[in-house]
mmCIF file with all atom_site columns, N, CA and C in Angstrom:
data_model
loop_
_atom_site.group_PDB
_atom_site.id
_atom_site.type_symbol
_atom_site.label_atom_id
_atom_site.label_alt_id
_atom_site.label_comp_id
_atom_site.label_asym_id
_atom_site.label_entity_id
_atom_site.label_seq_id
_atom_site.pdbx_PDB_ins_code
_atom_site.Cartn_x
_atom_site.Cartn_y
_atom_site.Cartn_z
_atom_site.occupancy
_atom_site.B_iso_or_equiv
_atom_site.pdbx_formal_charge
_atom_site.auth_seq_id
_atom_site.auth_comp_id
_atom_site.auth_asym_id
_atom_site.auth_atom_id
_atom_site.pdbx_PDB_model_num
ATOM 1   N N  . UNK A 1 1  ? 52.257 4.603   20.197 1.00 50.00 ? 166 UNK A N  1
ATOM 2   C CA . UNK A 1 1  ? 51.357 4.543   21.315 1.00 50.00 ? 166 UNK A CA 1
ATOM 3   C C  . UNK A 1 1  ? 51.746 5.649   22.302 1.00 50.00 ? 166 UNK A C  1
ATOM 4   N N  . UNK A 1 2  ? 50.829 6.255   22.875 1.00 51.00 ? 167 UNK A N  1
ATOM 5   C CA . UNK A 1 2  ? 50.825 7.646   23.726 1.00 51.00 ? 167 UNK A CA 1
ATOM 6   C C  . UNK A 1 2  ? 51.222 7.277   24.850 1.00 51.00 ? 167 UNK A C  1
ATOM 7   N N  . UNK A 1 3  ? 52.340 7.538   25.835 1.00 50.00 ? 168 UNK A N  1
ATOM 8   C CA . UNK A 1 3  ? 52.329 6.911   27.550 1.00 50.00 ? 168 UNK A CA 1
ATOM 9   C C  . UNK A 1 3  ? 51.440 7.971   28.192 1.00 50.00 ? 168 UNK A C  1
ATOM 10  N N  . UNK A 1 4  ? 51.068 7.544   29.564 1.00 51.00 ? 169 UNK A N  1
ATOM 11  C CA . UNK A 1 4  ? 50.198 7.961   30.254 1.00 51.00 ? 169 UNK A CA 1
ATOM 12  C C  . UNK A 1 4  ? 51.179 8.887   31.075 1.00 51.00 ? 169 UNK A C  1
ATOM 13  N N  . UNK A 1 5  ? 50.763 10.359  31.384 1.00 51.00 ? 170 UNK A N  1
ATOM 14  C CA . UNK A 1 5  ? 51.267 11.387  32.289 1.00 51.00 ? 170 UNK A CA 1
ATOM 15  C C  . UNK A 1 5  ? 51.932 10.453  33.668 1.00 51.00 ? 170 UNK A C  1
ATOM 16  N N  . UNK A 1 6  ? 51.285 9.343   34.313 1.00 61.00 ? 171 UNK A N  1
ATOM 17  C CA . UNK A 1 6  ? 51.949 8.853   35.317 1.00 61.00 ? 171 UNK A CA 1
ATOM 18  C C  . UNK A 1 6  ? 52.553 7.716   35.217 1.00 61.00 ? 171 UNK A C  1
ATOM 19  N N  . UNK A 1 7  ? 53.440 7.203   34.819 1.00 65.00 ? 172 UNK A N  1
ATOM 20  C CA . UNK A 1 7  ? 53.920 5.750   34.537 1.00 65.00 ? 172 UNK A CA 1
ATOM 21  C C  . UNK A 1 7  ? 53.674 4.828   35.546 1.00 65.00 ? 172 UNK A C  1
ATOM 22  N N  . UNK A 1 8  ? 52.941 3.614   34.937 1.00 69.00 ? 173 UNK A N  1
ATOM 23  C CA . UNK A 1 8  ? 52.485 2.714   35.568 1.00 69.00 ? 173 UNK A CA 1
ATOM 24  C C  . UNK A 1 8  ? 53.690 1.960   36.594 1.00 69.00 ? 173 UNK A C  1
ATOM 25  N N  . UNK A 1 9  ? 53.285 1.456   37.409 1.00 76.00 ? 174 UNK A N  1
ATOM 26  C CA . UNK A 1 9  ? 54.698 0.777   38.227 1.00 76.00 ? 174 UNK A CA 1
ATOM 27  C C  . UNK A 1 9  ? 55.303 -0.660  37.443 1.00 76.00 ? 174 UNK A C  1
ATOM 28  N N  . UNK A 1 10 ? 54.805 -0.991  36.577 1.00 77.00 ? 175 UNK A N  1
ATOM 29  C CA . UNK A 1 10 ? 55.483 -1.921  35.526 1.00 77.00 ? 175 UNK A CA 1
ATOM 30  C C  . UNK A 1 10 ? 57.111 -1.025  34.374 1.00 77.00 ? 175 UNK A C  1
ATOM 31  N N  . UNK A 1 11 ? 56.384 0.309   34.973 1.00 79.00 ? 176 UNK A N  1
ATOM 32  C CA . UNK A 1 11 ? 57.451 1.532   33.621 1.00 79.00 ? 176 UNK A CA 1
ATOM 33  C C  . UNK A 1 11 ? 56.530 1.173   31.778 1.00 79.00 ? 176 UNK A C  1
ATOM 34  N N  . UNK A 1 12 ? 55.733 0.952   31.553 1.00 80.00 ? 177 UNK A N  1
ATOM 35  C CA . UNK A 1 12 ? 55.381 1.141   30.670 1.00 80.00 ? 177 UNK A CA 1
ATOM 36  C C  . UNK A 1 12 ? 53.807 0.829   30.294 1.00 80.00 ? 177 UNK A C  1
ATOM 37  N N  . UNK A 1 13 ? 53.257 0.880   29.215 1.00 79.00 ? 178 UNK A N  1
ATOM 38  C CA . UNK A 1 13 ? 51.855 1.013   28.896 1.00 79.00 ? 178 UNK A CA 1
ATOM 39  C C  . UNK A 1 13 ? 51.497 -0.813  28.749 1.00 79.00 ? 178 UNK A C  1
ATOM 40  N N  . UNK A 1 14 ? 50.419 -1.191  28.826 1.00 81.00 ? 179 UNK A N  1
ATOM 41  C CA . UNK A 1 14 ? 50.070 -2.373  28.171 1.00 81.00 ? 179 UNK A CA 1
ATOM 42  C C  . UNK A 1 14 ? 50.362 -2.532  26.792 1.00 81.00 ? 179 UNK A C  1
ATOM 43  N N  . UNK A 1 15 ? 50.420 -3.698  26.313 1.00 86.00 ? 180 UNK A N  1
ATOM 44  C CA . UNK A 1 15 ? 50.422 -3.852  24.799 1.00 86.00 ? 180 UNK A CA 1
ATOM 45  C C  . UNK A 1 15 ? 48.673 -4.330  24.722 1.00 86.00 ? 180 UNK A C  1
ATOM 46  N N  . UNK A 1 16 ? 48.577 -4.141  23.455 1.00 89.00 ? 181 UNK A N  1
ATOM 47  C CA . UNK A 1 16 ? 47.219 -4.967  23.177 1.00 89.00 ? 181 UNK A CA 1
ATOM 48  C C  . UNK A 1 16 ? 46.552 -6.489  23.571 1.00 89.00 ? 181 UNK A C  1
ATOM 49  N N  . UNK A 1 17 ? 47.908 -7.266  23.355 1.00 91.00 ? 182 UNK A N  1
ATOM 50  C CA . UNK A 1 17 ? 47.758 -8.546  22.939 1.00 91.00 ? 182 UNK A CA 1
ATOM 51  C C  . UNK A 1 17 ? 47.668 -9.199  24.645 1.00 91.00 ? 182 UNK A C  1
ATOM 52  N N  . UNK A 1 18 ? 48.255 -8.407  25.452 1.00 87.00 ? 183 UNK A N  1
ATOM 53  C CA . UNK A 1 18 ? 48.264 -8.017  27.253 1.00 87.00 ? 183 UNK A CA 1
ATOM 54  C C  . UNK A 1 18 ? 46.797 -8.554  28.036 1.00 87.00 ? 183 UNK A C  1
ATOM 55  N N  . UNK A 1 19 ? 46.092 -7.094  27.308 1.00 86.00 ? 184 UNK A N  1
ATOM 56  C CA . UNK A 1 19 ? 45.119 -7.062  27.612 1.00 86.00 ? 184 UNK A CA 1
ATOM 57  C C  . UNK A 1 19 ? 43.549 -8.209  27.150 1.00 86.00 ? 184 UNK A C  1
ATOM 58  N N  . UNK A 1 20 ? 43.986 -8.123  25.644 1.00 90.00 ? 185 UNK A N  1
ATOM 59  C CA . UNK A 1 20 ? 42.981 -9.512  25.164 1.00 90.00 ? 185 UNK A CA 1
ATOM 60  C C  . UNK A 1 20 ? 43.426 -10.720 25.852 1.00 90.00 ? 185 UNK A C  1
ATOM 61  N N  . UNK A 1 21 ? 44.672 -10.902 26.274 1.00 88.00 ? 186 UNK A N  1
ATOM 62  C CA . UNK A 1 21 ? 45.138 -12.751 27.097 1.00 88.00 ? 186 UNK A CA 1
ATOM 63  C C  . UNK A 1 21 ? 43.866 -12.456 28.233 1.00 88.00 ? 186 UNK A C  1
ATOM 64  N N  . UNK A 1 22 ? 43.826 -11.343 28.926 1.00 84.00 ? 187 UNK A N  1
ATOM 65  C CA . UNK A 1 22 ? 42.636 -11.301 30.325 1.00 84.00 ? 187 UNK A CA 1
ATOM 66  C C  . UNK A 1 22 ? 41.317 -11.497 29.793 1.00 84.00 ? 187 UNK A C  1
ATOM 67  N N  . UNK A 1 23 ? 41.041 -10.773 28.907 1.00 86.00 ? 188 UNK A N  1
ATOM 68  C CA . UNK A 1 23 ? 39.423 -11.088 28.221 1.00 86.00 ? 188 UNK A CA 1
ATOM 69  C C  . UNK A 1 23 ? 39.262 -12.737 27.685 1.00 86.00 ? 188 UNK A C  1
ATOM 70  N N  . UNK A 1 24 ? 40.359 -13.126 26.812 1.00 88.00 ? 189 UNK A N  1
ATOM 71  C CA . UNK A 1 24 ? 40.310 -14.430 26.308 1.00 88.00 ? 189 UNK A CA 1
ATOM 72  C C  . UNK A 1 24 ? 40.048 -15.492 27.501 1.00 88.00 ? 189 UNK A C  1
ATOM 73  N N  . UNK A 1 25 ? 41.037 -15.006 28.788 1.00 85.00 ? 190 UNK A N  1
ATOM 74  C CA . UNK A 1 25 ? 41.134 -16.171 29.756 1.00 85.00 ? 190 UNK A CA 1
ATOM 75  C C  . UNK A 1 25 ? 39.523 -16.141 30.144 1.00 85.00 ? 190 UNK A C  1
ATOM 76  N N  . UNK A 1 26 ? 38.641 -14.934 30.723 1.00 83.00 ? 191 UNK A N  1
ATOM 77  C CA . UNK A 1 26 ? 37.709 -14.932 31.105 1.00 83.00 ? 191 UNK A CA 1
ATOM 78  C C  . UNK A 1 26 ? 36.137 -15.383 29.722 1.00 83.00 ? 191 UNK A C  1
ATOM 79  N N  . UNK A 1 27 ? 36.361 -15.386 28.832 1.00 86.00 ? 192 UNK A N  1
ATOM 80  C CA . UNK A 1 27 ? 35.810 -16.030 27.896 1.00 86.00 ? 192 UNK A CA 1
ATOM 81  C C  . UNK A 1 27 ? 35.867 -17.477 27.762 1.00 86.00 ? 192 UNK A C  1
ATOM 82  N N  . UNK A 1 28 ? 36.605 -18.075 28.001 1.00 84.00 ? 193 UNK A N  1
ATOM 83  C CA . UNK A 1 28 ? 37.216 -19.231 27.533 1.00 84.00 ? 193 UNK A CA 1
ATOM 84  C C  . UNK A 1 28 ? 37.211 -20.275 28.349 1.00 84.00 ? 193 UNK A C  1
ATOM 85  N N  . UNK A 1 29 ? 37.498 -21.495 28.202 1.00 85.00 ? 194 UNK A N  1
ATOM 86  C CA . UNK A 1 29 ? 37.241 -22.855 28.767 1.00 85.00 ? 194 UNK A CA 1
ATOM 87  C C  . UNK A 1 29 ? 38.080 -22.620 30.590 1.00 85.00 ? 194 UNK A C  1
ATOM 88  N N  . UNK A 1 30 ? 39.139 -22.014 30.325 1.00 80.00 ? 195 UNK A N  1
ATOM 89  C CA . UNK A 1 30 ? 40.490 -22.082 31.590 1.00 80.00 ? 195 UNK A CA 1
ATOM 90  C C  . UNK A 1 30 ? 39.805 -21.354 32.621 1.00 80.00 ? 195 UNK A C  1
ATOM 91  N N  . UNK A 1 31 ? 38.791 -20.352 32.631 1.00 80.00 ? 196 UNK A N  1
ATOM 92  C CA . UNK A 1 31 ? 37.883 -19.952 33.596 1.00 80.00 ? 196 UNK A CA 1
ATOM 93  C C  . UNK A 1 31 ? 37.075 -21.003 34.586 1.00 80.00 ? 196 UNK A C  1
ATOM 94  N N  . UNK A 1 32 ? 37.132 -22.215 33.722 1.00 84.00 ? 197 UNK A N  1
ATOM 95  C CA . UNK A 1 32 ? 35.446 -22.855 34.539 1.00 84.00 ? 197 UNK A CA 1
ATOM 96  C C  . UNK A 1 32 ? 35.873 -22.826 36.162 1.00 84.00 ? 197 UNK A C  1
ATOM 97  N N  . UNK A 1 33 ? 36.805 -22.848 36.417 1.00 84.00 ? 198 UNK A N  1
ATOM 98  C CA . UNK A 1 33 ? 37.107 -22.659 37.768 1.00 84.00 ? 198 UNK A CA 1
ATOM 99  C C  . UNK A 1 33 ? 37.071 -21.402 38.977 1.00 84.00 ? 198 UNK A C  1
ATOM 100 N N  . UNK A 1 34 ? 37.276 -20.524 38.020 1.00 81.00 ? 199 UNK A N  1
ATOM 101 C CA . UNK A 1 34 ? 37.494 -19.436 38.763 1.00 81.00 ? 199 UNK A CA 1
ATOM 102 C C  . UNK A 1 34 ? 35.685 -18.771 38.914 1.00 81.00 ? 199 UNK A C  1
ATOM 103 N N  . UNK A 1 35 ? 35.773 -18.026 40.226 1.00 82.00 ? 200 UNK A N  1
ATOM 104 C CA . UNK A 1 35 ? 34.339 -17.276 40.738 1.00 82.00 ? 200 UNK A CA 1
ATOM 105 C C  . UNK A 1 35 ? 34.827 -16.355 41.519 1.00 82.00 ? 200 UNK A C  1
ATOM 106 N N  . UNK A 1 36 ? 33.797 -15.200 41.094 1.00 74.00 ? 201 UNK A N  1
ATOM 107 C CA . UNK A 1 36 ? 33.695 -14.140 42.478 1.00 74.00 ? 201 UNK A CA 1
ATOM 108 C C  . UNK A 1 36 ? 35.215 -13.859 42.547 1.00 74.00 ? 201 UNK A C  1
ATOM 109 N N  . UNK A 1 37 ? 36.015 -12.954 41.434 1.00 76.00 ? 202 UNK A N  1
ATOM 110 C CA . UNK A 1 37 ? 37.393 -12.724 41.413 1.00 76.00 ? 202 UNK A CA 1
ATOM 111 C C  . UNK A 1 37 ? 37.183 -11.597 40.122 1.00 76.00 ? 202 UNK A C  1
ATOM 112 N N  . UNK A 1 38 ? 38.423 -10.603 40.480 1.00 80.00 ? 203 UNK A N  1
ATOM 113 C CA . UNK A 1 38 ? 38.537 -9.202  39.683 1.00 80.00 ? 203 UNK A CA 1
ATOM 114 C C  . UNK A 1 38 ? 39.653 -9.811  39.032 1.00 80.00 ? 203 UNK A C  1
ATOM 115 N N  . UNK A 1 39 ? 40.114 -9.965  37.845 1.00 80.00 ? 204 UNK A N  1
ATOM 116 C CA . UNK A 1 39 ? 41.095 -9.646  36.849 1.00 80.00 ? 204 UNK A CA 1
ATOM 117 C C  . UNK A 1 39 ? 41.587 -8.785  36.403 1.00 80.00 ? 204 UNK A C  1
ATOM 118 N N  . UNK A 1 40 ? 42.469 -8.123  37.312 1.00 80.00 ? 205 UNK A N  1
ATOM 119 C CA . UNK A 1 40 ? 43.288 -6.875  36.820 1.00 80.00 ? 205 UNK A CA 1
ATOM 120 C C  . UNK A 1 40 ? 44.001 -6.849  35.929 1.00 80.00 ? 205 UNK A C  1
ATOM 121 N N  . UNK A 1 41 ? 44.353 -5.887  34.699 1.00 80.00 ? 206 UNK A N  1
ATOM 122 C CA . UNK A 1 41 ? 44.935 -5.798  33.570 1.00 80.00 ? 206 UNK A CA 1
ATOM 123 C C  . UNK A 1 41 ? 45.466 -4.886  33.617 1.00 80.00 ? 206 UNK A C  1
ATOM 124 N N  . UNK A 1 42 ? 46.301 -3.750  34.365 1.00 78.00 ? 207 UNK A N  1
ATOM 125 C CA . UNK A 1 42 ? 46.500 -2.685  34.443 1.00 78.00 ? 207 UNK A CA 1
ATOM 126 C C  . UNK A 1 42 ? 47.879 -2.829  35.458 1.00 78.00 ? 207 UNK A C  1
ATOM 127 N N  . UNK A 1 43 ? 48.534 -3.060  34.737 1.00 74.00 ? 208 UNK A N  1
ATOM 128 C CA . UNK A 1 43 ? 50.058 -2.850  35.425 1.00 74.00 ? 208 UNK A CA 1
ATOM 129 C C  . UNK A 1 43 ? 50.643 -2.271  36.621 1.00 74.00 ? 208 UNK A C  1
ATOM 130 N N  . UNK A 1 44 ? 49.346 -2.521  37.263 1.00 73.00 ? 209 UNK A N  1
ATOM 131 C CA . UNK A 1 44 ? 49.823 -2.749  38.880 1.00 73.00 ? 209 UNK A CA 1
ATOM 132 C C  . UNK A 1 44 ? 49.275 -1.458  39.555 1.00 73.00 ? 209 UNK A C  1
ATOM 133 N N  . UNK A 1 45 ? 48.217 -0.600  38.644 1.00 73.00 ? 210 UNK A N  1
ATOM 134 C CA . UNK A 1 45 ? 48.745 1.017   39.108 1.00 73.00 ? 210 UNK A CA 1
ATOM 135 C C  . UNK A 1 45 ? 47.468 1.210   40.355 1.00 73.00 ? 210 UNK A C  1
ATOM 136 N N  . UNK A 1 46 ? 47.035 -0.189  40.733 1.00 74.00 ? 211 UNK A N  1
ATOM 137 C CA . UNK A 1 46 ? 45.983 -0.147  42.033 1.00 74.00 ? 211 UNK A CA 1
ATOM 138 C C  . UNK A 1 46 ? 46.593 0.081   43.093 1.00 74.00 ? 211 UNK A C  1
ATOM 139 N N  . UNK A 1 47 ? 47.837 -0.259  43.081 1.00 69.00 ? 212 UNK A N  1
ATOM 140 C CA . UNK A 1 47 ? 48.785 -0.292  43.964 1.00 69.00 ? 212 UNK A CA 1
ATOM 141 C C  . UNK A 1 47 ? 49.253 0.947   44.411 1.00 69.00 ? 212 UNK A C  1
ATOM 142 N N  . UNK A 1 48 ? 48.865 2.131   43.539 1.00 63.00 ? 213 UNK A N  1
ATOM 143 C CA . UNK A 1 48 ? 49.572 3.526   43.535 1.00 63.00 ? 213 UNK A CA 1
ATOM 144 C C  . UNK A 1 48 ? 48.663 4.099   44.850 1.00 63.00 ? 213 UNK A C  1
ATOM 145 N N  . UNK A 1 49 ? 47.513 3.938   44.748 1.00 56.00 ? 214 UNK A N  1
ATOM 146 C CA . UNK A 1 49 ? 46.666 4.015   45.696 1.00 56.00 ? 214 UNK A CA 1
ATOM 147 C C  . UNK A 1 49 ? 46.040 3.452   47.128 1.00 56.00 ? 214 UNK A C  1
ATOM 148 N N  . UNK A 1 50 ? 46.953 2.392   47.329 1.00 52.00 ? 215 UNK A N  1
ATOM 149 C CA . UNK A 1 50 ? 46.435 1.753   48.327 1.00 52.00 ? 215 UNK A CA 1
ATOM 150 C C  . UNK A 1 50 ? 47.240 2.012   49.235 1.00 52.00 ? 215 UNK A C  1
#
């Protein structure tokens, strides 16, 4: 797997299986609760910017 020119503030890339747990949660029964909310999957790097 290729790292990204800026390392995320976690120090490394997502794995796959990372990223499908966020899609699965938002697919899936464990959502019925949640509304009107962003699910970030990206190892924090919103943070680089704020």
């Amino acid at each position: 797997m290729a790292e990204s020119a800026a390392p995320a503030p976690l120090g490394r890339t997502g794995r796959p299986g990372e990223v499908a747990a966020g899609a699965l949660y938002l697919s899936g029964d464990h959502d019925s609760f949640t509304t009107g909310a962003e699910l970030l999957v990206e190892a924090g790097a919103t943070q680089l910017w704020r």
